[in-house]
Amino acid sequence: MNLNAVASIYRFEMARFFRTVLQSIVSPIVSTSLYFVVFGSAIGSRIDTVEGIAYGAFIVPGLVMLSVMTQATSNASFGIYFPKFIGTIYELLSAPVNFLEITLGYVGAAATKALFIGTVILLTANLFVDLPVAHPVAMVAFLMLTCLSFALLGFIIGIWAQNFEQLQLIPLLIITPLVFLGGSFYSITMLPPVWQTITYFNPVVYLISGFRWAFFDQADVAVGISLGAIGLFTLICMTVIWWIFRTGWRIRQ
Amino acid sequence: MAAIVSVQNLTKSYEGGFTALDDVSLDIEEGEIIALLGPNGAGKTTLISTICGITVPTSGHILVGGHDTITDFRAARQLIGLVPQEINLEPFEKVRNAVRFSRGLFGLGRDDAHIDKVLAQLSLSDKAGNQIKTLSGGMKRRVLIAKALSHEPRVLFLDEPSAGVDVELRKDMWQVVADLKKQGVTIILTTHYIEEAEAIADRIAVINKGQILLVEDKEKLMERMGRKTLRIELTEPLERIPESLSSWDLELAPDGRALIYHYDSQSDSTGITRLLAAVRDAGLQLRDLQTRQSSLEEIFVGLVHGEDDAA
């Protein structure tokens, strides 16, 4: 395995992240603070608890997931799309690297960035609310798996996209609505039965539910199902990437 | 000398049915500079891209250093450096980091001494800490070469290295290429500038419509296919060629002050001695004589157009 190549891609991508360190760190802190002001204080003050959890604390896992999913997706998609856009992809394609090494470099860097931002949001949230962590290992595992799986999805989007509009299309029109409708700011048990059933078709529900369980030991769906869902999602993304590199779809002519 | 790049029956067809390379075979010897000449769309860049792994061949085989570019792609690509036609660079990256990144991609560990050497060779030492976007077009092209040399390749592909480069920088580039050749690097360049091929190549391959028309030593090619021209300058202008010289295939210069005679320098008899005697007998007085070898450009145009006409 060409580990030097993996490390080079990873370092190169992380350097891009740290070139815009203010935007990378300040932006999630500001938006998280805004969510707490709006949902935690303004609206949250009218809601006492949700399933026995203070509303301010209840929304933290959903907020972290919202940022982690969008950041992992956008960082990975931009990471691989930008070389396509400016033409430097030739270097990757003519280097002695295989699909696994390229994917590890880009997806690893995007997942790291998302993990970093998720951690910053958790630390910021701690300033506003008391945040117990019932299952710390599971919390870290869920966070890392989500970073990885959505970075894989972003990588696919980056390869698929042929312009900047397409690059934004899936995160904007699919991921963000799914996260908002996936129980980020409410428990799905609060929905009428019909909508509950529909919600179970939203894969993000399982991620948020599992992540919330790691904090509060309460979940909308069984933890095993959450883990299975995220594992399956990761597997599907990896299979698609393997197929892309095998066929050269939208990469090699 | 052994072939370091061997292309065998290579064909590349696209989904729309367009065939960019049609059964191309070509052996490139270690240490030589070979120029691929051809008009736009001839297949030069496709050939390079396919050898380097960017484009997937439809059929045929490519060996680099004896390694198949598909089944043993790591070993094959390790030997190759590629300088693309377009200036494809990450604009916000610093020069040194960009070159370091390329070395890492080829699996080699950090070696700042080598990076410094490459940057110095390309007169980029004082730009090492600059962001690429701040560099001129010529400097950016040098960065592309530095990136391609970062992993010490044995084969260097230069796709239109002089495109958009001023004359002075072009000459500098030729010097860089000459230095690399001295170090034993095999160089394959595509170019639109025939002058460039004429100046630096050892061999010429002419490609048109996806087929190799000719591969030959440059000197031999020019000797074999180049016509020579004798220009007989006269003291007094002529209105027409004298009747006594009508049996010679002569042209009269537009100003009437010279007779132009084309001949084959490889022929046993060029006819020059008899022609000069006939000119003297016609009562013409000579002011000067000049001979000129036809350029590679004329040979190239003749080859490509000859093929087009035959089609």
Coordinates of C-alpha atoms in Angstrom, one line a residue:
Chain A
M1 CA 0.0 0.0 0.0
N2 CA 1.2 3.5 -0.9
L3 CA 1.0 5.0 2.6
N4 CA 3.1 8.0 1.6
A5 CA 0.4 8.9 -1.0
V6 CA -2.4 8.6 1.5
A7 CA -0.5 10.8 4.0
S8 CA 0.3 13.4 1.2
I9 CA -3.4 13.6 0.2
Y10 CA -4.5 13.8 3.8
R11 CA -1.9 16.5 4.7
F12 CA -2.8 18.5 1.5
E13 CA -6.5 18.5 2.4
M14 CA -5.9 19.3 6.0
A15 CA -3.7 22.2 4.9
R16 CA -6.6 23.6 2.9
F17 CA -8.8 23.4 6.1
F18 CA -6.2 25.2 8.2
R19 CA -5.7 27.9 5.6
T20 CA -9.3 28.9 6.4
V21 CA -9.1 28.1 10.1
L22 CA -11.2 31.1 11.2
Q23 CA -14.0 30.1 8.9
S24 CA -13.6 26.4 9.9
I25 CA -13.8 27.0 13.7
V26 CA -15.6 30.3 14.2
S27 CA -18.5 29.5 11.8
P28 CA -19.7 26.4 13.6
I29 CA -19.3 28.1 17.0
V30 CA -21.4 31.0 15.8
S31 CA -24.1 28.9 14.2
T32 CA -24.3 26.5 17.2
S33 CA -24.6 29.5 19.5
L34 CA -27.4 30.9 17.3
Y35 CA -29.3 27.6 17.5
F36 CA -29.0 27.7 21.3
V37 CA -30.3 31.2 21.4
V38 CA -33.2 30.5 19.1
F39 CA -34.2 26.9 19.9
G40 CA -32.6 26.6 23.4
S41 CA -33.6 30.0 24.9
A42 CA -36.4 31.6 22.9
I43 CA -38.4 28.5 21.9
G44 CA -36.9 26.1 24.3
S45 CA -38.0 28.2 27.3
R46 CA -41.6 27.4 26.3
I47 CA -40.8 23.7 26.2
D48 CA -40.0 22.2 29.5
T49 CA -38.5 18.8 28.7
V50 CA -38.7 16.2 26.0
E51 CA -38.9 12.7 27.3
G52 CA -37.5 13.9 30.6
I53 CA -34.5 15.7 29.1
A54 CA -34.1 19.5 29.2
Y55 CA -34.9 20.7 25.7
G56 CA -31.6 22.6 25.4
A57 CA -29.6 19.4 26.1
F58 CA -32.0 17.3 23.9
I59 CA -31.2 19.2 20.8
V60 CA -27.4 18.9 21.2
P61 CA -26.9 15.5 19.5
G62 CA -29.1 16.6 16.6
L63 CA -27.1 19.8 16.2
V64 CA -23.8 18.0 16.3
M65 CA -25.2 15.5 13.7
L66 CA -26.5 18.3 11.5
S67 CA -23.1 20.0 11.4
V68 CA -21.0 16.8 11.1
M69 CA -23.1 15.4 8.3
T70 CA -23.1 18.6 6.2
Q71 CA -19.4 19.3 6.9
A72 CA -18.2 15.7 6.2
T73 CA -20.3 15.7 2.9
S74 CA -19.2 19.2 1.7
N75 CA -15.5 18.8 2.6
A76 CA -15.2 15.4 0.9
S77 CA -17.2 16.5 -2.1
F78 CA -15.2 19.7 -2.5
G79 CA -11.9 17.9 -1.9
I80 CA -12.3 15.6 -4.9
Y81 CA -14.3 18.0 -7.1
F82 CA -11.8 20.8 -6.9
P83 CA -9.0 18.8 -8.5
K84 CA -11.4 17.8 -11.2
F85 CA -12.5 21.5 -11.7
I86 CA -8.9 22.9 -11.9
G87 CA -7.5 19.9 -13.7
T88 CA -5.0 18.7 -11.1
I89 CA -6.8 15.4 -11.0
Y90 CA -4.3 14.3 -13.7
E91 CA -1.7 14.0 -11.0
L92 CA -3.8 11.5 -9.0
L93 CA -4.7 9.5 -12.0
S94 CA -1.1 9.2 -13.3
A95 CA 0.4 8.4 -9.8
P96 CA 1.0 4.9 -8.5
V97 CA -2.1 4.9 -6.3
N98 CA -5.2 2.8 -6.2
F99 CA -8.8 3.7 -5.4
L100 CA -8.4 2.7 -1.8
E101 CA -5.5 5.0 -1.2
I102 CA -7.1 8.0 -2.9
T103 CA -10.4 7.4 -1.0
L104 CA -8.5 7.0 2.3
G105 CA -6.7 10.3 1.8
Y106 CA -9.7 12.4 0.8
V107 CA -12.3 10.8 3.0
G108 CA -9.9 10.6 6.0
A109 CA -9.2 14.3 5.8
A110 CA -12.9 15.2 5.4
A111 CA -13.9 12.9 8.3
T112 CA -11.2 14.5 10.4
K113 CA -12.4 18.0 9.6
A114 CA -16.0 17.0 10.5
L115 CA -14.9 15.3 13.7
F116 CA -13.0 18.5 14.6
I117 CA -16.1 20.6 14.0
G118 CA -18.3 18.2 15.9
T119 CA -16.0 18.4 18.9
V120 CA -16.0 22.2 18.7
I121 CA -19.8 22.2 18.7
L122 CA -19.9 19.8 21.7
L123 CA -17.5 22.0 23.6
T124 CA -19.6 25.1 22.7
A125 CA -22.8 23.3 23.7
N126 CA -21.2 22.5 27.1
L127 CA -21.1 26.3 27.7
F128 CA -24.9 26.5 27.4
V129 CA -26.2 23.3 28.9
D130 CA -25.3 20.4 31.2
L131 CA -24.5 17.6 28.9
P132 CA -24.3 14.1 30.4
V133 CA -22.7 11.4 28.4
A134 CA -24.1 8.0 29.3
H135 CA -22.1 5.9 26.9
P136 CA -18.9 7.8 26.0
V137 CA -17.3 5.1 23.9
A138 CA -20.5 4.6 21.9
M139 CA -20.8 8.4 21.5
V140 CA -17.3 8.6 20.0
A141 CA -18.0 5.6 17.8
F142 CA -21.3 7.0 16.5
L143 CA -19.6 10.4 15.8
M144 CA -16.7 8.8 14.0
L145 CA -18.9 6.4 12.0
T146 CA -21.1 9.3 10.9
C147 CA -18.1 11.4 9.9
L148 CA -16.7 8.5 7.9
S149 CA -20.0 7.5 6.2
F150 CA -21.0 11.0 5.2
A151 CA -17.5 11.8 4.0
L152 CA -17.8 8.7 1.8
L153 CA -21.2 10.0 0.5
G154 CA -19.6 13.4 -0.1
F155 CA -16.7 11.8 -2.0
I156 CA -19.3 10.1 -4.4
I157 CA -21.1 13.4 -4.8
G158 CA -17.8 15.2 -5.7
I159 CA -17.0 12.6 -8.4
W160 CA -20.6 12.7 -9.7
A161 CA -20.8 16.5 -9.8
Q162 CA -20.0 18.2 -13.0
N163 CA -20.5 21.8 -11.8
F164 CA -20.7 23.7 -8.5
E165 CA -24.5 23.7 -8.6
Q166 CA -24.6 19.9 -8.6
L167 CA -22.0 19.9 -5.8
Q168 CA -24.5 21.8 -3.6
L169 CA -27.6 20.0 -4.8
I170 CA -27.6 16.9 -2.7
P171 CA -26.4 18.5 0.6
L172 CA -28.9 21.3 0.2
L173 CA -31.9 19.5 -1.1
I174 CA -31.5 16.0 0.5
I175 CA -29.2 15.9 3.5
T176 CA -30.3 19.1 5.3
P177 CA -34.0 18.3 5.0
L178 CA -33.4 14.7 6.1
V179 CA -31.5 15.9 9.1
F180 CA -34.1 18.5 10.0
L181 CA -36.9 15.9 9.6
G182 CA -34.9 13.1 11.3
G183 CA -35.6 14.2 14.8
S184 CA -32.8 16.7 15.3
F185 CA -35.0 19.1 17.3
Y186 CA -37.8 16.7 18.4
S187 CA -38.5 13.1 19.4
I188 CA -40.2 11.2 16.6
T189 CA -42.6 9.9 19.3
M190 CA -44.0 13.5 19.3
L191 CA -45.3 13.0 15.7
P192 CA -48.7 11.5 14.7
P193 CA -48.5 7.8 14.0
V194 CA -48.6 8.2 10.2
W195 CA -45.7 10.6 10.2
Q196 CA -43.8 8.4 12.6
T197 CA -44.1 5.5 10.1
I198 CA -42.9 7.8 7.2
T199 CA -40.0 9.0 9.4
Y200 CA -38.7 5.5 9.8
F201 CA -37.8 5.6 6.1
N202 CA -35.4 8.5 6.8
P203 CA -32.0 6.9 7.4
V204 CA -30.8 9.9 9.4
V205 CA -33.4 9.1 12.1
Y206 CA -31.3 6.0 13.1
L207 CA -28.1 8.0 13.3
I208 CA -29.5 10.8 15.5
S209 CA -31.4 8.3 17.6
G210 CA -28.2 6.3 18.2
F211 CA -26.2 9.3 18.9
R212 CA -28.8 10.7 21.3
W213 CA -28.9 7.3 23.1
A214 CA -25.1 7.6 23.7
F215 CA -25.8 10.8 25.7
F216 CA -29.1 10.2 27.5
D217 CA -29.6 6.4 27.3
Q218 CA -32.9 7.0 25.5
A219 CA -33.5 6.2 21.8
D220 CA -36.4 6.4 19.3
V221 CA -35.2 3.2 17.7
A222 CA -33.1 0.3 19.1
V223 CA -29.3 1.0 19.2
G224 CA -28.5 -2.2 17.4
I225 CA -30.7 -1.0 14.5
S226 CA -29.0 2.4 14.5
L227 CA -25.6 0.7 14.3
G228 CA -26.7 -1.6 11.6
A229 CA -28.2 1.3 9.6
I230 CA -25.0 3.3 9.7
G231 CA -22.9 0.2 9.0
L232 CA -25.1 -0.6 5.9
F233 CA -24.9 3.0 4.7
T234 CA -21.1 3.0 5.0
L235 CA -20.9 -0.3 3.1
I236 CA -23.1 0.9 0.3
C237 CA -21.0 4.1 -0.1
M238 CA -17.8 2.0 -0.2
T239 CA -19.2 -0.3 -2.8
V240 CA -20.3 2.6 -5.0
I241 CA -16.7 4.1 -4.7
W242 CA -15.2 0.8 -5.6
W243 CA -17.4 0.6 -8.6
I244 CA -16.6 4.2 -9.6
F245 CA -12.8 3.5 -9.6
R246 CA -13.2 0.1 -11.2
T247 CA -15.1 1.6 -14.2
G248 CA -13.5 5.0 -14.2
W249 CA -16.9 6.6 -14.2
R250 CA -16.6 10.4 -14.4
I251 CA -12.9 10.1 -13.6
R252 CA -11.0 8.4 -16.3
Q253 CA -11.9 8.7 -20.0
Chain B
M1 CA 19.3 0.4 -27.0
A2 CA 16.4 -1.1 -25.1
A3 CA 12.9 0.4 -25.4
I4 CA 11.9 2.0 -22.1
V5 CA 8.4 2.7 -23.4
S6 CA 6.8 0.2 -25.7
V7 CA 3.4 0.8 -27.2
Q8 CA 1.9 -2.2 -29.0
N9 CA -1.2 -2.0 -31.2
L10 CA -2.8 0.6 -29.0
T11 CA -6.4 1.7 -29.9
K12 CA -8.5 4.2 -28.1
S13 CA -12.2 4.6 -29.1
Y14 CA -14.7 6.8 -27.3
E15 CA -18.3 5.9 -26.6
G16 CA -19.5 8.2 -29.4
G17 CA -17.5 6.0 -31.9
F18 CA -14.6 8.5 -32.4
T19 CA -11.3 6.6 -32.6
A20 CA -8.5 8.8 -31.2
L21 CA -5.8 6.2 -31.5
D22 CA -5.9 3.5 -34.2
D23 CA -3.6 0.6 -33.7
V24 CA -0.6 2.6 -32.7
S25 CA 2.8 0.9 -32.1
L26 CA 5.8 2.8 -31.0
D27 CA 9.1 2.0 -29.2
I28 CA 10.9 4.8 -27.3
E29 CA 14.5 4.2 -26.4
E30 CA 16.0 4.9 -23.1
G31 CA 17.8 8.3 -22.9
E32 CA 16.4 9.7 -26.2
I33 CA 14.3 12.8 -26.8
I34 CA 11.4 12.0 -29.1
A35 CA 9.0 14.6 -30.5
L36 CA 5.5 13.7 -31.3
L37 CA 4.4 16.0 -34.1
G38 CA 0.8 16.2 -35.4
P39 CA -2.0 18.7 -36.1
N40 CA -4.7 19.5 -33.5
G41 CA -6.7 16.4 -32.7
A42 CA -4.1 14.0 -34.2
G43 CA -4.1 11.9 -31.0
K44 CA -0.8 13.2 -29.4
T45 CA -2.3 14.0 -26.0
T46 CA -4.5 10.9 -26.0
L47 CA -1.4 8.8 -26.6
I48 CA 0.4 10.4 -23.7
S49 CA -2.6 10.2 -21.4
T50 CA -3.0 6.5 -22.2
I51 CA 0.6 5.7 -21.4
C52 CA 0.4 7.7 -18.2
G53 CA -2.8 6.0 -17.0
I54 CA -5.2 8.9 -17.3
T55 CA -7.1 7.4 -20.3
V56 CA -8.1 3.8 -20.4
P57 CA -7.0 2.0 -23.7
T58 CA -9.7 0.2 -25.7
S59 CA -7.1 -2.4 -26.8
G60 CA -3.4 -2.9 -27.0
H61 CA -0.6 -3.0 -24.5
I62 CA 1.8 -0.5 -23.1
L63 CA 5.0 -1.4 -21.3
V64 CA 7.1 1.2 -19.3
G65 CA 10.4 -0.2 -18.1
G66 CA 9.1 -3.6 -18.9
H67 CA 6.0 -3.1 -16.7
D68 CA 2.5 -3.3 -18.1
T69 CA 0.7 -0.1 -17.4
I70 CA -2.5 -1.9 -16.5
T71 CA -1.5 -5.1 -14.7
D72 CA 1.6 -3.6 -13.0
F73 CA 0.6 0.0 -13.0
R74 CA 2.4 1.0 -9.8
A75 CA 5.9 0.0 -11.1
A76 CA 5.1 1.5 -14.6
R77 CA 3.8 4.8 -13.2
Q78 CA 6.7 5.1 -10.8
L79 CA 9.0 5.6 -13.7
I80 CA 6.9 8.3 -15.3
G81 CA 6.7 12.1 -14.9
L82 CA 4.0 14.0 -16.7
V83 CA 3.9 17.7 -17.5
P84 CA 0.4 18.4 -18.8
Q85 CA -0.5 20.9 -21.6
E86 CA -2.7 23.0 -19.4
I87 CA -1.4 24.8 -16.3
N88 CA -3.2 22.6 -13.8
L89 CA -2.1 23.8 -10.4
E90 CA -3.7 24.4 -7.0
P91 CA -3.6 28.2 -6.9
F92 CA -3.5 28.7 -3.1
E93 CA -0.7 26.2 -2.5
K94 CA 2.9 27.2 -2.0
V95 CA 5.4 26.1 -4.6
R96 CA 7.5 23.9 -2.3
N97 CA 4.4 22.2 -0.8
A98 CA 3.0 21.5 -4.2
V99 CA 6.2 19.8 -5.3
R100 CA 6.4 17.9 -2.0
F101 CA 2.8 16.7 -2.5
S102 CA 3.7 15.3 -5.9
R103 CA 6.7 13.4 -4.5
G104 CA 4.5 11.9 -1.7
L105 CA 1.9 10.8 -4.3
F106 CA 4.6 8.6 -5.9
G107 CA 5.2 6.9 -2.5
L108 CA 8.5 8.6 -1.7
G109 CA 9.3 10.0 1.7
R110 CA 10.0 13.7 2.3
D111 CA 13.4 14.7 0.8
D112 CA 13.8 18.5 1.0
A113 CA 17.3 18.3 -0.4
H114 CA 16.0 16.8 -3.6
I115 CA 13.1 19.3 -3.8
D116 CA 15.6 22.1 -3.4
K117 CA 17.7 20.7 -6.2
V118 CA 14.8 20.4 -8.5
L119 CA 13.6 23.9 -7.7
A120 CA 17.1 25.3 -8.3
Q121 CA 17.4 23.4 -11.6
L122 CA 14.3 25.2 -12.7
S123 CA 15.3 28.6 -11.3
L124 CA 12.4 28.4 -8.8
S125 CA 14.4 28.6 -5.5
D126 CA 13.4 32.1 -4.8
K127 CA 9.7 31.3 -5.4
A128 CA 9.6 28.2 -3.2
G129 CA 7.6 30.0 -0.5
N130 CA 5.3 31.8 -2.9
Q131 CA 1.7 30.9 -3.5
I132 CA 1.3 29.5 -7.0
K133 CA -1.3 32.0 -7.9
T134 CA 1.3 34.8 -7.6
L135 CA 3.6 33.3 -10.3
S136 CA 3.7 34.2 -14.0
G137 CA 2.6 31.8 -16.6
G138 CA 6.1 30.7 -17.4
M139 CA 7.0 30.1 -13.8
K140 CA 3.8 28.1 -13.3
R141 CA 4.9 25.9 -16.2
R142 CA 8.2 25.4 -14.4
V143 CA 6.4 24.4 -11.3
L144 CA 4.6 21.7 -13.4
I145 CA 8.0 20.4 -14.5
A146 CA 9.3 20.5 -10.9
K147 CA 6.3 18.5 -9.8
A148 CA 6.9 16.0 -12.5
L149 CA 10.5 15.6 -11.6
S150 CA 9.9 15.4 -7.8
H151 CA 10.0 11.6 -7.8
E152 CA 13.0 11.3 -10.0
P153 CA 11.3 9.7 -13.0
R154 CA 13.2 7.9 -15.8
V155 CA 10.7 9.0 -18.4
L156 CA 9.3 12.5 -18.7
F157 CA 6.3 13.4 -20.9
L158 CA 6.1 17.1 -21.8
D159 CA 2.8 17.9 -23.5
E160 CA 3.2 21.2 -25.4
P161 CA 5.9 22.5 -23.0
S162 CA 6.3 25.8 -24.8
A163 CA 2.6 26.7 -25.2
G164 CA 2.1 30.3 -24.1
V165 CA 5.8 30.7 -23.2
D166 CA 7.8 33.6 -24.5
V167 CA 10.9 33.0 -26.7
E168 CA 13.4 33.5 -23.9
L169 CA 11.7 31.1 -21.6
R170 CA 11.3 28.6 -24.4
K171 CA 15.0 28.6 -24.9
D172 CA 15.5 28.2 -21.1
M173 CA 13.1 25.3 -21.2
W174 CA 15.1 23.6 -24.0
Q175 CA 18.2 24.0 -21.8
V176 CA 16.3 22.2 -19.0
V177 CA 15.4 19.4 -21.4
A178 CA 19.0 19.1 -22.6
D179 CA 20.2 18.9 -18.9
L180 CA 17.6 16.2 -18.2
K181 CA 18.8 14.2 -21.2
K182 CA 22.3 14.4 -19.9
Q183 CA 21.0 12.9 -16.6
G184 CA 19.7 10.0 -18.6
V185 CA 16.0 11.0 -18.5
T186 CA 14.0 9.8 -21.6
I187 CA 11.9 12.7 -22.9
I188 CA 8.7 12.5 -25.0
L189 CA 7.4 15.8 -26.0
T190 CA 4.4 16.9 -28.1
T191 CA 4.7 20.2 -29.7
H192 CA 3.1 22.5 -32.2
Y193 CA 6.4 24.3 -32.6
I194 CA 8.3 22.4 -35.3
E195 CA 11.3 24.6 -34.5
E196 CA 11.2 23.1 -31.0
A197 CA 11.3 19.5 -32.3
E198 CA 14.0 20.5 -34.8
A199 CA 16.1 22.1 -32.0
I200 CA 15.9 19.4 -29.3
A201 CA 14.6 16.1 -30.5
D202 CA 16.7 13.0 -31.5
R203 CA 13.8 11.3 -33.2
I204 CA 10.5 12.5 -34.7
A205 CA 7.2 10.7 -34.7
V206 CA 4.5 12.1 -36.9
I207 CA 1.0 11.3 -35.9
N208 CA -2.2 12.2 -37.7
K209 CA -5.8 11.0 -37.3
G210 CA -4.7 8.6 -34.5
Q211 CA -2.1 6.8 -36.6
I212 CA 1.7 7.0 -36.5
L213 CA 2.8 8.0 -40.0
L214 CA 6.5 7.9 -39.4
V215 CA 9.1 7.5 -36.7
E216 CA 12.6 8.4 -37.7
D217 CA 15.8 9.9 -36.6
K218 CA 15.5 13.6 -37.0
E219 CA 18.8 14.0 -39.0
K220 CA 18.0 11.1 -41.3
L221 CA 14.5 12.3 -41.8
M222 CA 15.6 15.7 -42.8
E223 CA 18.3 14.2 -45.0
R224 CA 15.9 11.7 -46.6
M225 CA 12.9 13.8 -47.1
G226 CA 14.3 17.2 -47.1
R227 CA 14.7 18.8 -50.5
K228 CA 17.5 21.2 -51.1
T229 CA 17.1 24.5 -52.9
L230 CA 19.7 26.3 -55.0
R231 CA 19.1 30.0 -55.4
I232 CA 21.1 31.5 -58.2
E233 CA 21.1 35.3 -57.7
L234 CA 21.6 37.4 -60.9
T235 CA 23.2 40.8 -61.4
E236 CA 20.4 41.9 -63.7
P237 CA 16.7 41.0 -63.2
L238 CA 14.9 38.8 -65.8
E239 CA 11.4 39.1 -67.1
R240 CA 11.2 35.5 -67.9
I241 CA 13.3 32.4 -67.9
P242 CA 15.5 32.2 -71.1
E243 CA 14.4 29.7 -73.7
S244 CA 17.7 27.8 -73.4
L245 CA 17.0 27.0 -69.8
S246 CA 13.4 25.8 -70.3
S247 CA 14.4 22.2 -70.0
W248 CA 15.4 22.8 -66.4
D249 CA 12.7 22.8 -63.8
L250 CA 13.5 26.4 -62.6
E251 CA 11.4 29.0 -60.8
L252 CA 12.0 32.7 -61.3
A253 CA 12.0 34.7 -58.0
P254 CA 9.1 37.3 -57.9
D255 CA 11.6 40.2 -58.3
G256 CA 13.2 38.4 -61.3
R257 CA 16.6 38.6 -59.6
A258 CA 17.1 34.9 -58.9
L259 CA 16.5 31.5 -60.4
I260 CA 15.4 28.8 -58.0
Y261 CA 16.3 25.2 -58.5
H262 CA 15.1 22.3 -56.3
Y263 CA 17.2 19.1 -56.2
D264 CA 17.6 15.9 -54.2
S265 CA 20.9 16.0 -52.3
Q266 CA 20.8 12.2 -52.0
S267 CA 20.7 11.7 -55.8
D268 CA 23.9 10.6 -57.6
S269 CA 23.5 13.5 -60.0
T270 CA 22.1 16.8 -58.7
G271 CA 22.6 18.5 -62.1
I272 CA 24.1 21.6 -60.5
T273 CA 27.3 21.6 -62.5
R274 CA 25.4 21.3 -65.8
L275 CA 22.9 23.9 -64.7
L276 CA 25.5 26.5 -63.8
A277 CA 27.2 25.8 -67.3
A278 CA 23.8 26.3 -69.0
V279 CA 23.2 29.6 -67.0
R280 CA 26.6 30.8 -68.1
D281 CA 25.9 29.8 -71.8
A282 CA 22.6 31.7 -71.6
G283 CA 24.7 34.8 -71.0
L284 CA 23.5 35.4 -67.4
Q285 CA 25.9 36.9 -64.8
L286 CA 25.8 35.4 -61.3
R287 CA 25.9 37.6 -58.3
D288 CA 25.7 34.9 -55.6
L289 CA 24.7 31.3 -54.9
Q290 CA 22.8 30.0 -51.9
T291 CA 21.6 26.5 -50.9
R292 CA 19.0 25.8 -48.3
Q293 CA 17.7 22.6 -46.7
S294 CA 13.9 22.4 -46.4
S295 CA 12.8 22.7 -42.8
L296 CA 11.2 20.1 -40.6
E297 CA 8.0 22.1 -40.8
E298 CA 7.9 21.7 -44.6
I299 CA 8.5 18.0 -44.3
F300 CA 5.8 17.7 -41.6
V301 CA 3.3 19.7 -43.7
G302 CA 4.1 17.6 -46.7
L303 CA 3.6 14.4 -44.8
V304 CA 0.3 15.3 -43.2
H305 CA -1.1 16.9 -46.2
G306 CA 0.0 14.1 -48.4
E307 CA -1.9 11.7 -46.1
D308 CA -5.0 14.0 -46.2
D309 CA -4.9 14.1 -50.0
A310 CA -4.6 10.4 -50.2
A311 CA -7.6 9.9 -47.9

